[in-house]
Coordinates of C-alpha atoms in Angstrom, one line a residue:
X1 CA 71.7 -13.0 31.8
X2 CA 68.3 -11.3 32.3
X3 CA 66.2 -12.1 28.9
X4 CA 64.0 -9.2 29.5
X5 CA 67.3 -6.8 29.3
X6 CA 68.6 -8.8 26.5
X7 CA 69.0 -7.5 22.8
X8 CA 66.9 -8.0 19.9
X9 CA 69.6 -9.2 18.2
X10 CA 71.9 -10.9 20.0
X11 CA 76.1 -10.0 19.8
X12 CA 78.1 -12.4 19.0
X13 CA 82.5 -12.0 20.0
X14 CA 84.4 -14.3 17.5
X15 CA 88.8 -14.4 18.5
X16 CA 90.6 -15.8 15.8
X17 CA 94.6 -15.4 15.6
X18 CA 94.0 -14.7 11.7
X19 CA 91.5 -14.0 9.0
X20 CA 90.9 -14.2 5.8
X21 CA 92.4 -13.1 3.6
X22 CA 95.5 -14.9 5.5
X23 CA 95.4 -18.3 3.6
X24 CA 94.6 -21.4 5.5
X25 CA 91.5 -23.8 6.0
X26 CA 90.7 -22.8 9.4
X27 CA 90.6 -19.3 8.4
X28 CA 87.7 -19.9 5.7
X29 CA 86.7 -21.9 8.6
X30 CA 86.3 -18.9 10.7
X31 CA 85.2 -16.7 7.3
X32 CA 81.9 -19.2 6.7
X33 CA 80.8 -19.1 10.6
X34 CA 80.6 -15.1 10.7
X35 CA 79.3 -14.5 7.6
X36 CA 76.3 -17.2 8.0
X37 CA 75.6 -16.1 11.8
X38 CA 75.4 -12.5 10.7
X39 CA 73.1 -14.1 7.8
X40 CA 71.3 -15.5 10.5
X41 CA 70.1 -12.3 12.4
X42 CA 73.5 -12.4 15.0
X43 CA 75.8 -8.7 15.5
X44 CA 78.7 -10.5 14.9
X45 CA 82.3 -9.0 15.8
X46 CA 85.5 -11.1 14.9
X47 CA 88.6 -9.7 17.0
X48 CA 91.6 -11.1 15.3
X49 CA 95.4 -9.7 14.4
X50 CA 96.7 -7.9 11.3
X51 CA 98.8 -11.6 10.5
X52 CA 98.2 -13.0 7.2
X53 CA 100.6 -15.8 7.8
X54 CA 101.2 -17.3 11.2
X55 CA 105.0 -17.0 11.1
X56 CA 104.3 -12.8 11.7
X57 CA 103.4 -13.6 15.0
X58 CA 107.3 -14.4 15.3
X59 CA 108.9 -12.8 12.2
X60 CA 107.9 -9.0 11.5
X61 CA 109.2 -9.8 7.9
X62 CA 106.2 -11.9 7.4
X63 CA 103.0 -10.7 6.0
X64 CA 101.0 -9.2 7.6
X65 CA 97.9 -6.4 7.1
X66 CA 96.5 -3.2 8.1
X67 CA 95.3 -2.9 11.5
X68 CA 91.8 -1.1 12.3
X69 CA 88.3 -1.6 11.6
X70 CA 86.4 -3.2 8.6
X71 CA 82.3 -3.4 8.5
X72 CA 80.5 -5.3 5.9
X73 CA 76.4 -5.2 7.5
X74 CA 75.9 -6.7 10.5
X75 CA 79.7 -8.3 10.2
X76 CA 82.5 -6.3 12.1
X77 CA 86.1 -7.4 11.5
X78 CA 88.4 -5.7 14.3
X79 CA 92.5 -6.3 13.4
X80 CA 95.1 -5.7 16.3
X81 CA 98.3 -5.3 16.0
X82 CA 100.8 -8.2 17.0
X83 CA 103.3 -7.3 19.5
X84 CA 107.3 -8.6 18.7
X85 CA 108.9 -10.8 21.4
X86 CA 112.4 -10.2 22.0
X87 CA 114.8 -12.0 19.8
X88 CA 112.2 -13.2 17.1
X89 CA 111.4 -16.5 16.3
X90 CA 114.1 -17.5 19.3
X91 CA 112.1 -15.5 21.6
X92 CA 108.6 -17.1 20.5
X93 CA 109.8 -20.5 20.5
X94 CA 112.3 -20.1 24.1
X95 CA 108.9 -19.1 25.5
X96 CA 106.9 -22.1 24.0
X97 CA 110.2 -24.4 25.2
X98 CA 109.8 -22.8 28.2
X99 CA 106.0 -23.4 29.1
X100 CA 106.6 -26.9 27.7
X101 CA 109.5 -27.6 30.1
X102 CA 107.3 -26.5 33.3
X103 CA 104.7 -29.0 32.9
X104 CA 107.5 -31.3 33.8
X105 CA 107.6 -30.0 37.0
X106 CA 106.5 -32.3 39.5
X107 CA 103.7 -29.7 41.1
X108 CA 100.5 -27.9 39.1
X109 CA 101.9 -24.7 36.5
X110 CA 98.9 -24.7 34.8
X111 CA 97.5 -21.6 35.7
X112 CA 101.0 -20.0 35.5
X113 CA 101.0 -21.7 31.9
X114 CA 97.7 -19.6 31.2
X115 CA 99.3 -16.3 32.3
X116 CA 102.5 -17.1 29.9
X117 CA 100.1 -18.1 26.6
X118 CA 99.2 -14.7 26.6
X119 CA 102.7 -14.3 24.7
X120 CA 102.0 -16.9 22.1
X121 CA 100.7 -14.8 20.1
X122 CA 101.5 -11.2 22.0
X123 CA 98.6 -8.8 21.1
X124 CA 97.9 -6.7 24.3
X125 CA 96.0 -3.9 22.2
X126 CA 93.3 -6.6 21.6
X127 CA 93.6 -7.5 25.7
X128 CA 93.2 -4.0 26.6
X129 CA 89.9 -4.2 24.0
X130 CA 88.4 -6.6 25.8
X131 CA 88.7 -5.7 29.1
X132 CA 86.8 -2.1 28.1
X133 CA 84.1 -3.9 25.2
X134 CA 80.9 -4.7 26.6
X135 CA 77.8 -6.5 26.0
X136 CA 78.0 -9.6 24.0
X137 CA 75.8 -12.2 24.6
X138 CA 78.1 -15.2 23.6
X139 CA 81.6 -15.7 22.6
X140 CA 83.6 -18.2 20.2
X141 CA 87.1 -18.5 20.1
X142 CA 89.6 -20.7 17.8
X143 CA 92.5 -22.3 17.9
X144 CA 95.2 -23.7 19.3
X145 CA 98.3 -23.4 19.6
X146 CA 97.7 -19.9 19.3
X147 CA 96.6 -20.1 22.6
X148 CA 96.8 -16.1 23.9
X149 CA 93.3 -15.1 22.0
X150 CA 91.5 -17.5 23.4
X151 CA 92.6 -17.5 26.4
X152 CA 91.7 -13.7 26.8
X153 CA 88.4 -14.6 25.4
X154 CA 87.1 -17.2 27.3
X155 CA 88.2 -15.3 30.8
X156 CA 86.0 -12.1 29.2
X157 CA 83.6 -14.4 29.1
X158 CA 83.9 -15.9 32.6
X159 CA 84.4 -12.4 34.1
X160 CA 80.8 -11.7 32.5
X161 CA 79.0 -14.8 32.9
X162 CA 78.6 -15.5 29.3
X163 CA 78.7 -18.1 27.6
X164 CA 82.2 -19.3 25.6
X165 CA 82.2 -22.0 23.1
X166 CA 85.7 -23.5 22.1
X167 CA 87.1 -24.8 18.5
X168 CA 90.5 -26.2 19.1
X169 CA 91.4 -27.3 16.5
X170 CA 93.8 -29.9 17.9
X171 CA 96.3 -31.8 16.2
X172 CA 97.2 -34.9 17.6
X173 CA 100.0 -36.0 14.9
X174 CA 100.9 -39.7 13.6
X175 CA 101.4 -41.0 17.0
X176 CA 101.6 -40.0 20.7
X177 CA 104.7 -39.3 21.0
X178 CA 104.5 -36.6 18.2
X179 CA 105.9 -33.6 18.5
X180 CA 102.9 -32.2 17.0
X181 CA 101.1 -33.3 19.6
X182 CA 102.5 -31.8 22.1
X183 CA 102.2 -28.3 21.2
X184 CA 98.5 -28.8 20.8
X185 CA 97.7 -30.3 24.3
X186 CA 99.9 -29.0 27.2
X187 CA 98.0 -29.4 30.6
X188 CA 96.2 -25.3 30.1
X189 CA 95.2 -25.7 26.6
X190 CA 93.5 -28.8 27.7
X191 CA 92.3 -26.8 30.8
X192 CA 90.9 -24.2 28.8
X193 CA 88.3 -26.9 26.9
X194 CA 87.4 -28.2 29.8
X195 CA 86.4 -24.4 31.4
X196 CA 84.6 -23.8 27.9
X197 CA 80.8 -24.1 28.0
X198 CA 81.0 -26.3 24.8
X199 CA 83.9 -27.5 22.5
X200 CA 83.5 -27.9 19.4
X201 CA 85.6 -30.9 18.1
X202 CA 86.4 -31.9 14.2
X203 CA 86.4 -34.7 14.3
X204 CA 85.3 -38.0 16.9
X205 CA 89.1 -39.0 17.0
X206 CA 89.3 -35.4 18.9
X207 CA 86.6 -35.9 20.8
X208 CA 88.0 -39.3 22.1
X209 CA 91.0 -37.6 22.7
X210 CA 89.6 -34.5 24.6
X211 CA 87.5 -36.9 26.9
X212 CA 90.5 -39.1 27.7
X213 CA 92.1 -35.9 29.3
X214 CA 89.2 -34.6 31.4
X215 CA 86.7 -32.7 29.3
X216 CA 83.3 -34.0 30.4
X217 CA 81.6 -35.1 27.2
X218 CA 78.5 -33.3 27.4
X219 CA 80.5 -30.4 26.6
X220 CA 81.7 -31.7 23.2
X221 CA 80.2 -31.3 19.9
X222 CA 81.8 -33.0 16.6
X223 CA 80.8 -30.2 13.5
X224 CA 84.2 -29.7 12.0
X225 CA 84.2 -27.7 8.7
X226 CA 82.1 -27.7 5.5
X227 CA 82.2 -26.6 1.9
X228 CA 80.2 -24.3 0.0
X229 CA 79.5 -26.8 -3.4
X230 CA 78.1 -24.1 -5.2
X231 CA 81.5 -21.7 -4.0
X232 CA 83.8 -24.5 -5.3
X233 CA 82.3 -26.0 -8.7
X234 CA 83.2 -24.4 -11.9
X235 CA 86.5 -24.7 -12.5
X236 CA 88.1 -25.7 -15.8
X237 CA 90.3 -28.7 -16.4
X238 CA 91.1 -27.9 -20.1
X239 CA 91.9 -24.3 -19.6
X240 CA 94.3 -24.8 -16.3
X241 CA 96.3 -27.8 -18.5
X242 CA 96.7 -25.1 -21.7
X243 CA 97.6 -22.2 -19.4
X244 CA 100.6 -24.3 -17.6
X245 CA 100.7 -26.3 -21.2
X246 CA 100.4 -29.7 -19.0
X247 CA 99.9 -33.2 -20.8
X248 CA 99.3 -36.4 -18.5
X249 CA 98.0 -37.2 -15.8
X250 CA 98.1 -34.5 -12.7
X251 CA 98.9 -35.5 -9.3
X252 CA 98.2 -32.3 -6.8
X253 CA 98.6 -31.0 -3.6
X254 CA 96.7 -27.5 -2.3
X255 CA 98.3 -26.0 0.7
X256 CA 101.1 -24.7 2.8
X257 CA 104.1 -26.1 1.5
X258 CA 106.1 -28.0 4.2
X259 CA 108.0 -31.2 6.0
X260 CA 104.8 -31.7 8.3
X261 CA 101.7 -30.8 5.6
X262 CA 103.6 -34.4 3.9
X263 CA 104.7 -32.0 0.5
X264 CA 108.6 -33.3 1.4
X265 CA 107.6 -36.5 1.1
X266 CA 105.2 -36.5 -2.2
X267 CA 107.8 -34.5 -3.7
X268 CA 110.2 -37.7 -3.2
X269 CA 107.3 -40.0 -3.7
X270 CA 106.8 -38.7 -7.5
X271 CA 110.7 -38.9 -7.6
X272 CA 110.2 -42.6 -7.3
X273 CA 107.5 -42.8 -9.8
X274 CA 109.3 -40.9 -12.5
X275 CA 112.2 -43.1 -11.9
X276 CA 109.5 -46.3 -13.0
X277 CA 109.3 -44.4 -16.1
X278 CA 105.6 -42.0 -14.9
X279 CA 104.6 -39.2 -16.7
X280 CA 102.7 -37.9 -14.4
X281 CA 102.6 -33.9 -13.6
X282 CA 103.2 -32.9 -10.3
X283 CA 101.3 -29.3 -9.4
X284 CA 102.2 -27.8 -6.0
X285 CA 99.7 -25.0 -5.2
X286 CA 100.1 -22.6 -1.9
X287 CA 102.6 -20.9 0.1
X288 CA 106.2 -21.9 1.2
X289 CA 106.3 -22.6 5.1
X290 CA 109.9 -20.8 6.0
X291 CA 112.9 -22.7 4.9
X292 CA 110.5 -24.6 2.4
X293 CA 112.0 -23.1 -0.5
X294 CA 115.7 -23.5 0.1
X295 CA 114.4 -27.2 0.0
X296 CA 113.4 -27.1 -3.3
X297 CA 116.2 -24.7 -4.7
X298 CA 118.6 -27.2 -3.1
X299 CA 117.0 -30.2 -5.4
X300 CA 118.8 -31.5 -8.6
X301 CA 117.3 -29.5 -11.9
X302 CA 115.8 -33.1 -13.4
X303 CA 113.5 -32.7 -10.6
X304 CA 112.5 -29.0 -10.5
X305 CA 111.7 -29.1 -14.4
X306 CA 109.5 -32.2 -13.7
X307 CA 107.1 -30.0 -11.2
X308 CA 104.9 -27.0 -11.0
X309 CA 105.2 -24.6 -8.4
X310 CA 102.6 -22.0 -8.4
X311 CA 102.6 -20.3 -4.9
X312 CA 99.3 -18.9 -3.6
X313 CA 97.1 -19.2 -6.4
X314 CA 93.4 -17.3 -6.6
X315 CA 89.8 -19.0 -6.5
X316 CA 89.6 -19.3 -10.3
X317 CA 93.0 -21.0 -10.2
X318 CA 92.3 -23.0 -7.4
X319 CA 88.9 -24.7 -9.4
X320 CA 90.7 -25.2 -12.6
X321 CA 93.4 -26.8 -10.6
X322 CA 90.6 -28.8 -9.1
X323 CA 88.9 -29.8 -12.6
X324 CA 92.6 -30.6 -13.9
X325 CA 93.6 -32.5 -11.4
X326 CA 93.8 -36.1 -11.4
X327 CA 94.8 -37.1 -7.8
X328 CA 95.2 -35.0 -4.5
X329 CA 97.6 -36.0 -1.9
X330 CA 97.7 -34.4 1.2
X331 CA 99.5 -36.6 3.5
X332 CA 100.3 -34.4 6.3
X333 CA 100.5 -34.7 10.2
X334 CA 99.3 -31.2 11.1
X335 CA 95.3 -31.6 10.6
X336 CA 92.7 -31.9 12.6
X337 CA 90.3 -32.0 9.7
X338 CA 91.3 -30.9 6.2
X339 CA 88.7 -29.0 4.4
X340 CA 90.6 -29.3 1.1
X341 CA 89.8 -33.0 1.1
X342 CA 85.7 -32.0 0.9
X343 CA 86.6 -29.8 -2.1
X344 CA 88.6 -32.3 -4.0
X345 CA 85.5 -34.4 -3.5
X346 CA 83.3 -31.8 -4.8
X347 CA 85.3 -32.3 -7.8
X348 CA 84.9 -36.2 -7.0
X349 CA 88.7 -36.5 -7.1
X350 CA 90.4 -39.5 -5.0
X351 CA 92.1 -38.0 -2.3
X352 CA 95.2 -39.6 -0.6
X353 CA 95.6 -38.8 3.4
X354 CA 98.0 -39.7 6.5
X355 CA 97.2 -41.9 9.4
X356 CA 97.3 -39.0 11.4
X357 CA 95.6 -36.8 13.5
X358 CA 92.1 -36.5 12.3
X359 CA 92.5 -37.7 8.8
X360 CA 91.3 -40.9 9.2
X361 CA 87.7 -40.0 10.6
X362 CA 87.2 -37.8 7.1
X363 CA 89.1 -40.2 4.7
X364 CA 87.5 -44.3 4.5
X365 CA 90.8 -46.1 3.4
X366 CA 89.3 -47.7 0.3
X367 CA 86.5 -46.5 0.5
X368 CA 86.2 -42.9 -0.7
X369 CA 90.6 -42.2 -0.5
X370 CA 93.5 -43.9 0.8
X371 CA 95.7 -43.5 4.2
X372 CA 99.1 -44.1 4.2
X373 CA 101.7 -43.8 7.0
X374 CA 102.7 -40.5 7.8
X375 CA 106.3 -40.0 6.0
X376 CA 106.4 -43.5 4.3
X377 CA 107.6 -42.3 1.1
X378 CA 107.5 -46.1 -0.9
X379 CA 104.1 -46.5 0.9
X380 CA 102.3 -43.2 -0.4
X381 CA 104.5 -43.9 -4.0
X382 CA 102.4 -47.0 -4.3
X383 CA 99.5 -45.6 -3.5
X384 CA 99.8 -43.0 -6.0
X385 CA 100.6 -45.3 -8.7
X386 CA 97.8 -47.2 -7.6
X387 CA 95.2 -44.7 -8.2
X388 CA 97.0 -43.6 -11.4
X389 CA 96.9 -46.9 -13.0
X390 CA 93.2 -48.3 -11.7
X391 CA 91.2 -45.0 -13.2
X392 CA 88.2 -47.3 -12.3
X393 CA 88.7 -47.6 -8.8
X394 CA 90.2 -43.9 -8.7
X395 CA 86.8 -43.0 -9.8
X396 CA 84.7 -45.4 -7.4
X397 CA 86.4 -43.2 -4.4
X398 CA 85.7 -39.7 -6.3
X399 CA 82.2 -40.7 -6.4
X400 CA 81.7 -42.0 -3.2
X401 CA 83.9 -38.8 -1.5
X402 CA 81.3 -36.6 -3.4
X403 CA 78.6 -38.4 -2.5
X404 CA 79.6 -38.1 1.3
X405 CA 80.4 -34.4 1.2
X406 CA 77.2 -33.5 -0.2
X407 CA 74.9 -35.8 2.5
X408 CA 77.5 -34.7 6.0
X409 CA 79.9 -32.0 5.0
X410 CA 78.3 -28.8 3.4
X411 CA 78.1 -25.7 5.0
X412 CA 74.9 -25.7 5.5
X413 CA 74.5 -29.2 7.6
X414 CA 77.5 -27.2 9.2
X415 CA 76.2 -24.2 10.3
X416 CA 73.1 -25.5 11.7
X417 CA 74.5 -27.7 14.2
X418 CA 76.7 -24.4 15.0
X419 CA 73.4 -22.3 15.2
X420 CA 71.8 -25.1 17.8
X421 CA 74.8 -24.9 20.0
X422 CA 74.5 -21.5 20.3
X423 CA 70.7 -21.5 20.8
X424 CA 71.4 -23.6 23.3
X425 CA 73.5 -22.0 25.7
X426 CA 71.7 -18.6 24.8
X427 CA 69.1 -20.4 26.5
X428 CA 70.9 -22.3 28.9
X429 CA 72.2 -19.2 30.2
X430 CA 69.5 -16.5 30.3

């Protein structure tokens, strides 16, 4: 790049497969870095797709929003339309089977497994975009295993000689024969972090990981996500337990609702508390992952009347839930992070987690929350009751979760090891 040609303010290309307001951590993830780089002098454009769940990108009947153009100052949001493959979900997931089956192949597909990604999701008006867009000065794309957008992205940026910074995401599951894992690190989504100028990990377990498999470790940064504090106090308790008319303690969970996020499993853990005679509440906030709610309409009535299903709940809703609450559990194998952990900490809640993917580099069993085994039902019961019943030691990892948050996990300590990254390889580079 010739500095003396370059922009005042530099352009910044973000690829996302959603945005807000599709409802998940990694797109507030992506929400926070645009906003605060266009705070921070940067032309920021995010391309992304009209899906506001991730199932649209294989069920039209999904939700999904306008396509087009949206500007808010020097922030440009650019939506493309998701292309169907044939056949629906059967046709998304014969193609992922498919790519999965060749790496068994006893010679090199993974350049043929980039050329096929580009289906996973399908958005070839955002392709087409790319390949007639111009003049950024450096691009970041998320996540896997939505692989097609960043794929496209980081060969724009090759074909230009700009540089491309990488947030995977990756989920590595309870153990490494998950199946989890496997759809997160086939040999050309591991290929495409080790083309990347940086990549920025969540976690050090992901880092590990990604250096185990080839990516030189210069290249890797560990930032993971942050919280606004100021964004997530001021919720209250009171007023959240008199509008569902709650008494007892609350045991929560914020999220998509499904076998893999661990809500199967608390669901049958509070079963076997309110067996032992516990009046605890049980409030289930988020949306239903497809199939999620036959589960639940298939469960006896003694058990539906003894939880709280509230679907996708707003912010206010979210804090009071937060202020009400008396122990979050999300014991799930699909996280590479798990932002909602730092806001039940800004709440100084104790927070229960899974021995799985990156969990256990965010929680401290003990310390500030507790791990259990991913789908050990008895295992996360007792620790449930645990924190219940010891409100002192509940407390002691509240605090100490709070306390960690504030001093590593803001947005602000965030952004700024972001912001050096990409002063780096502006510099690097030109």
């Amino acid at each position: 790049m010739d500095s003396s040609a370059a922009p005042t303010t530099p352009r910044l290309l973000i690829t996302c497969p959603y945005y807000v307001p599709a409802q998940s951590g990694a797109a507030r993830h992506m929400l926070e870095l645009a906003k605060r780089s266009a705070s921070e002098g940067w032309q920021v454009t995010v391309y992304t797709t009209n899906a506001l769940d991730f199932d649209y990108f294989w069920d039209r009947r999904a939700k999904k929003t306008k396509t087009g153009t949206e500007r808010e100052d020097s922030l440009i949001i650019r939506r493309f339309a998701v292309r169907h493959l044939p056949l629906g979900k059967y046709g998304y997931f014969g193609w992922r089977k498919l790519m999965s089956l060749l790496t068994r192949l006893p010679f090199d597909t993974t350049e043929l497994l980039l050329r096929m990604c580009l289906f996973t999701p399908w958005v070839p008006s955002l392709y087409q975009e790319l390949h007639e867009d111009g003049d950024y000065d450096l691009v970041h794309a998320y996540t896997l295993p939505f692989d097609s957008l960043a794929y496209a992205a980081q060969r724009y940026a090759q074909q230009r000689g700009i540089p491309f910074v990488f947030t995977p995401l990756t989920h590595l599951g309870e153990n490494a024969k998950s199946a989890v894992r496997e759809h997160y690190t086939l040999p050309h989504q591991i290929e495409m972090s080790r083309r990347s100028n940086r990549v920025l990990a969540q976690t050090s377990i992901e880092r590990d990981y990604l250096i185990g498999k080839g990516v030189p470790a210069a290249k890797i940064v560990v930032v993971g996500p942050g919280v606004d504090p100021k964004s997530i106090k001021g919720g209250h308790g009171e007023r959240f337990r008199q509008r569902h008319d709650l008494d007892g303690p609350i045991v929560f969970y914020i999220g998509v609702h499904a076998y893999d996020k661990g809500t199967v499993h608390l669901i049958k853990a509070m079963q076997l508390l309110w067996k032992r005679g516990s009046k605890a509440n049980l409030v289930l906030a988020g949306a239903h992952f497809p199939g999620f709610g036959r589960y639940l309409d298939s469960l006896p009535q003694e058990i539906r009347d003894r939880y709280l299903v509230l679907g996708h709940v707003d912010e206010e809703e979210k804090r009071d839930l937060l202020a009400a609450g008396d122990v979050f559990v999300m014991a799930s194998r699909t996280d590479s992070f798990g932002i909602v952990y730092l806001e039940a900490w800004i709440y100084k809640k104790p927070v229960i987690g899974a021995l799985s993917g990156g969990v256990p580099d965010v929680i401290t069993h003990e310390r500030d929350g507790l791990l259990v085994s991913f789908g050990d039902i008895s295992e996360l019961a007792r620790a449930i009751e645990r924190l219940l019943h010891d409100k002192k030691f509940a407390e002691c990892l509240g605090h100490v979760g709070y306390k960690k948050t504030m001093a590593q996990h803001t947005w602000k300590h965030k952004y700024a090891l972001v912001s050096r990254v990409y002063e780096e390889l502006l510099h690097s580079l030109s």
